[in-house]
Short mmCIF file of C-alpha atoms in Angstrom, two decimals:
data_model
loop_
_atom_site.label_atom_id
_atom_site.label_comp_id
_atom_site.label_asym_id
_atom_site.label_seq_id
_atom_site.Cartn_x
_atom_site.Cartn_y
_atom_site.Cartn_z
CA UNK H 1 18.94 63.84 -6.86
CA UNK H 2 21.05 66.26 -8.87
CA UNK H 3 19.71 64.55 -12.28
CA UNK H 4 16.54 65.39 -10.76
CA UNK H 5 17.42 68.95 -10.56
CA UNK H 6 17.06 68.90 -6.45
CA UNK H 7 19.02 71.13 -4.66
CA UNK H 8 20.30 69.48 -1.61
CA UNK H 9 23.04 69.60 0.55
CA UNK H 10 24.55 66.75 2.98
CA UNK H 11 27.07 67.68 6.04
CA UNK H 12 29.45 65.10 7.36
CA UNK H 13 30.49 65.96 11.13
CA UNK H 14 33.02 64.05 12.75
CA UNK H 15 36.56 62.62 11.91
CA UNK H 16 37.60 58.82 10.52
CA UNK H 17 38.92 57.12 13.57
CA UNK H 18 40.55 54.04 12.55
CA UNK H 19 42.43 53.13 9.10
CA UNK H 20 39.23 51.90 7.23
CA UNK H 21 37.51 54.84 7.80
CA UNK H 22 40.05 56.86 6.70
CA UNK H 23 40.19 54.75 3.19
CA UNK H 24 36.16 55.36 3.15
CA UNK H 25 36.51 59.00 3.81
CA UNK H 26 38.92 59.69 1.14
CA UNK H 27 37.26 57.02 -1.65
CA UNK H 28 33.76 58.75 -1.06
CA UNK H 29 35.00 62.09 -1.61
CA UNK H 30 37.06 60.69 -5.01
CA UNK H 31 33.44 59.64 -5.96
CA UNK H 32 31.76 63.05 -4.77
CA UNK H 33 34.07 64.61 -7.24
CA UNK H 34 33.55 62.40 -9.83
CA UNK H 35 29.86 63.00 -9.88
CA UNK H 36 30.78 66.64 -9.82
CA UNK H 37 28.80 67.41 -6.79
CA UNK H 38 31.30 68.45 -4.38
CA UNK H 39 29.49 71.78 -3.88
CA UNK H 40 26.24 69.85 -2.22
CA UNK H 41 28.95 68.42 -0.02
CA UNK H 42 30.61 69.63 3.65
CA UNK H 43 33.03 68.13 5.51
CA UNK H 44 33.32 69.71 8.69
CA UNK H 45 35.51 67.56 11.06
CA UNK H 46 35.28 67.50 14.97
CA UNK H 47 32.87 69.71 16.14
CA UNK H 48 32.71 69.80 20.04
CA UNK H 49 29.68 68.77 21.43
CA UNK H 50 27.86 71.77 22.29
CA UNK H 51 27.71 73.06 18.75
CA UNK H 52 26.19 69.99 17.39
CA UNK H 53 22.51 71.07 17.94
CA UNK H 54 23.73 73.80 15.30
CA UNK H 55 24.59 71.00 12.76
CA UNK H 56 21.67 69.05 13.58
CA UNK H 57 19.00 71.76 13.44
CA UNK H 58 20.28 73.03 10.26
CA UNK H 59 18.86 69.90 7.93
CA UNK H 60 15.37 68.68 7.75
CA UNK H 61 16.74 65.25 8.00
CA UNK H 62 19.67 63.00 9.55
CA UNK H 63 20.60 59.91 7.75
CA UNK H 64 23.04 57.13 9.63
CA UNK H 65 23.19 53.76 7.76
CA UNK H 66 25.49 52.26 10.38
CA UNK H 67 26.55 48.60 9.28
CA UNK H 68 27.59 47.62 12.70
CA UNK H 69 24.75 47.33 14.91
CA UNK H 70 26.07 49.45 17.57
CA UNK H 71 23.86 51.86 19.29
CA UNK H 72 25.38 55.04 18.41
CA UNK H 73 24.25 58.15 20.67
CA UNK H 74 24.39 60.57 17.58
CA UNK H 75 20.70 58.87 16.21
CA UNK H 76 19.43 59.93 19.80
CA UNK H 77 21.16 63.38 19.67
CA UNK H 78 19.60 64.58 16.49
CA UNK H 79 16.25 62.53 17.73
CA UNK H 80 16.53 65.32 20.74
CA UNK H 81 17.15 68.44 18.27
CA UNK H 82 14.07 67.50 16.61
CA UNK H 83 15.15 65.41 13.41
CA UNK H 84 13.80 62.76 12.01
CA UNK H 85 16.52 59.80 11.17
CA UNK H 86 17.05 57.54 8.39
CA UNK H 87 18.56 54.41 9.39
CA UNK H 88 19.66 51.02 9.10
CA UNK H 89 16.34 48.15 10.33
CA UNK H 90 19.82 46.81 12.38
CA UNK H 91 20.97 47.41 16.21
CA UNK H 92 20.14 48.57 19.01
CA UNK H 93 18.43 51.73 17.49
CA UNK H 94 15.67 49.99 16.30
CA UNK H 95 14.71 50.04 20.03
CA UNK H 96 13.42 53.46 19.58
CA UNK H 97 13.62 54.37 15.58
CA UNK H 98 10.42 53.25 13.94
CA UNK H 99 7.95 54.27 11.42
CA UNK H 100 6.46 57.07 13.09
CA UNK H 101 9.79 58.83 13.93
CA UNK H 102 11.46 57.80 11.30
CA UNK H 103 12.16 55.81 8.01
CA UNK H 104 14.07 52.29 8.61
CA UNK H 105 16.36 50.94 5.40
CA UNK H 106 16.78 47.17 4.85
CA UNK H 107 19.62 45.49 3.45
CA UNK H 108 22.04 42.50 3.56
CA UNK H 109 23.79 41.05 6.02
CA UNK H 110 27.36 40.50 5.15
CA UNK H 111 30.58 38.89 6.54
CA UNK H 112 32.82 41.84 7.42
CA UNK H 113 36.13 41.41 4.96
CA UNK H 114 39.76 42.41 5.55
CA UNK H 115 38.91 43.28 9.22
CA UNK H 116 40.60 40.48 11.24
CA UNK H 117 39.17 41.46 14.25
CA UNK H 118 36.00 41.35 12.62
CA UNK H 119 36.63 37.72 11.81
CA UNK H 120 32.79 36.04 11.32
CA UNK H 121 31.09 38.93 12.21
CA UNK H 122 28.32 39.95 9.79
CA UNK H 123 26.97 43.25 9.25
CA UNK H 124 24.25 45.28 7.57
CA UNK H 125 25.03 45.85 4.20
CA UNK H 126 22.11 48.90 3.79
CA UNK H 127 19.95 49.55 0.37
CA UNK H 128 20.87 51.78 -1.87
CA UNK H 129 17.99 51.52 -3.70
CA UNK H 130 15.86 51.45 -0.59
CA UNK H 131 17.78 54.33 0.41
CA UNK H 132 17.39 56.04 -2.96
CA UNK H 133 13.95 55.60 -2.80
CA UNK H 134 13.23 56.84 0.65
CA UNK H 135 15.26 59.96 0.10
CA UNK H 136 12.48 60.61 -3.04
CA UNK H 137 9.65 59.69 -0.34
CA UNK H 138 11.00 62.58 1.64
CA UNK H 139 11.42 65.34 -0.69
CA UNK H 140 7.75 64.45 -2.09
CA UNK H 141 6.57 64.11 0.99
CA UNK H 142 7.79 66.85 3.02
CA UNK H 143 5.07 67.18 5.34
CA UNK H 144 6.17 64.26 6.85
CA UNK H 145 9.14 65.80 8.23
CA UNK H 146 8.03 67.79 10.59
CA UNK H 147 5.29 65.11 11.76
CA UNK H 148 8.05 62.57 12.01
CA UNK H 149 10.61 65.60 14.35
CA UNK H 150 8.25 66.19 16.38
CA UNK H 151 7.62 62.29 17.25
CA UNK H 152 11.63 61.86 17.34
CA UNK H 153 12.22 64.38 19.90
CA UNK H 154 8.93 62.88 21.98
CA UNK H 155 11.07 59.26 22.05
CA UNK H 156 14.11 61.14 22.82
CA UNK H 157 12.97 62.90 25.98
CA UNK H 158 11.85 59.25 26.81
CA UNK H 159 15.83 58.03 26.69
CA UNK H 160 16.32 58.83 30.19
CA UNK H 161 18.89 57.32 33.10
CA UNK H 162 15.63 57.11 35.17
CA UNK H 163 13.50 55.10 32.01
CA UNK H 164 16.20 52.91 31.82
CA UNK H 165 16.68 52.51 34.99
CA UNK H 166 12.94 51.26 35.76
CA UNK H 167 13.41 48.82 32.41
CA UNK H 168 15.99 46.90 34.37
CA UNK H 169 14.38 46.53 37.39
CA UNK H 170 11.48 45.01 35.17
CA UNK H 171 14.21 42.77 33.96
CA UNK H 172 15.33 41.37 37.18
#
């Protein structure tokens, strides 16, 4: 994007919890500052919760490429402030992230190394070039933002105890 001359900016809320997020955390910012783009960068750290619609509002879009499948609340918090996601086509998010409320990245599906109690698990290894290519999309494509909020925070409002209530007693 910078090569491009775009002028973006990416925040990063929340702390590493465990020892391989902590290596993460500290090689991605050795590569932010090798591609000399630390000033499109924040890290804030733990925010509490009921500043995070601040965060979220504050971007036209949210991007989580999680590789573990897990259904992770933050996709449906920023779905409620209005934001369109980017995320991985793996997990239980693809549930309610789709086309129309937001933009789904492929990838490979890996063995999970030097995690022994990750032993034979596989997870999504995400795009980059998909990604890469999706984050163009959007900034040529801006209109689509707002088309794809306002369709996020319509599925949000859906995520209810009482929705998912009634979806289990159509299960049993």
């Amino acid at each position: 994007l910078k090569d491009s001359g775009v002028d973006f900016s990416v925040t990063m809320v929340g702390e590493a919890a465990i020892d391989s997020d902590i290596r993460y955390l500290s090689s991605l910012k050795l590569k932010i500052k090798s591609l000399k783009i630390e000033q499109n960068f924040s890290f804030i750290g733990k925010v509490e919760h009921r500043n995070l619609p601040r965060y979220y509002q504050s971007h036209d879009i949210f991007v989580h490429l999680s590789k573990t499948g897990s259904l992770d609340k933050v996709i449906l918090e920023a779905m409620a402030c209005g934001m369109p996601v980017v995320i991985t086509i793996f997990g239980g998010q693809i549930d309610y992230v789709n086309i129309n409320n937001g933009w789904l990245i492929s990838g490979e599906l890996k063995e999970v190394e030097h995690e022994v109690q990750y032993e034979g698990i596989r997870w999504l290894q995400p795009s980059l070039q998909e990604l890469k290519a999706t984050l163009r999309h959007i900034y040529e494509n801006k209109h689509e933002i707002e088309i794809k909020g306002n369709k996020a925070l319509e599925t949000a409002k859906k995520m209810t105890w009482d929705e998912s209530g009634k979806k289990v007693i159509e299960l049993i």
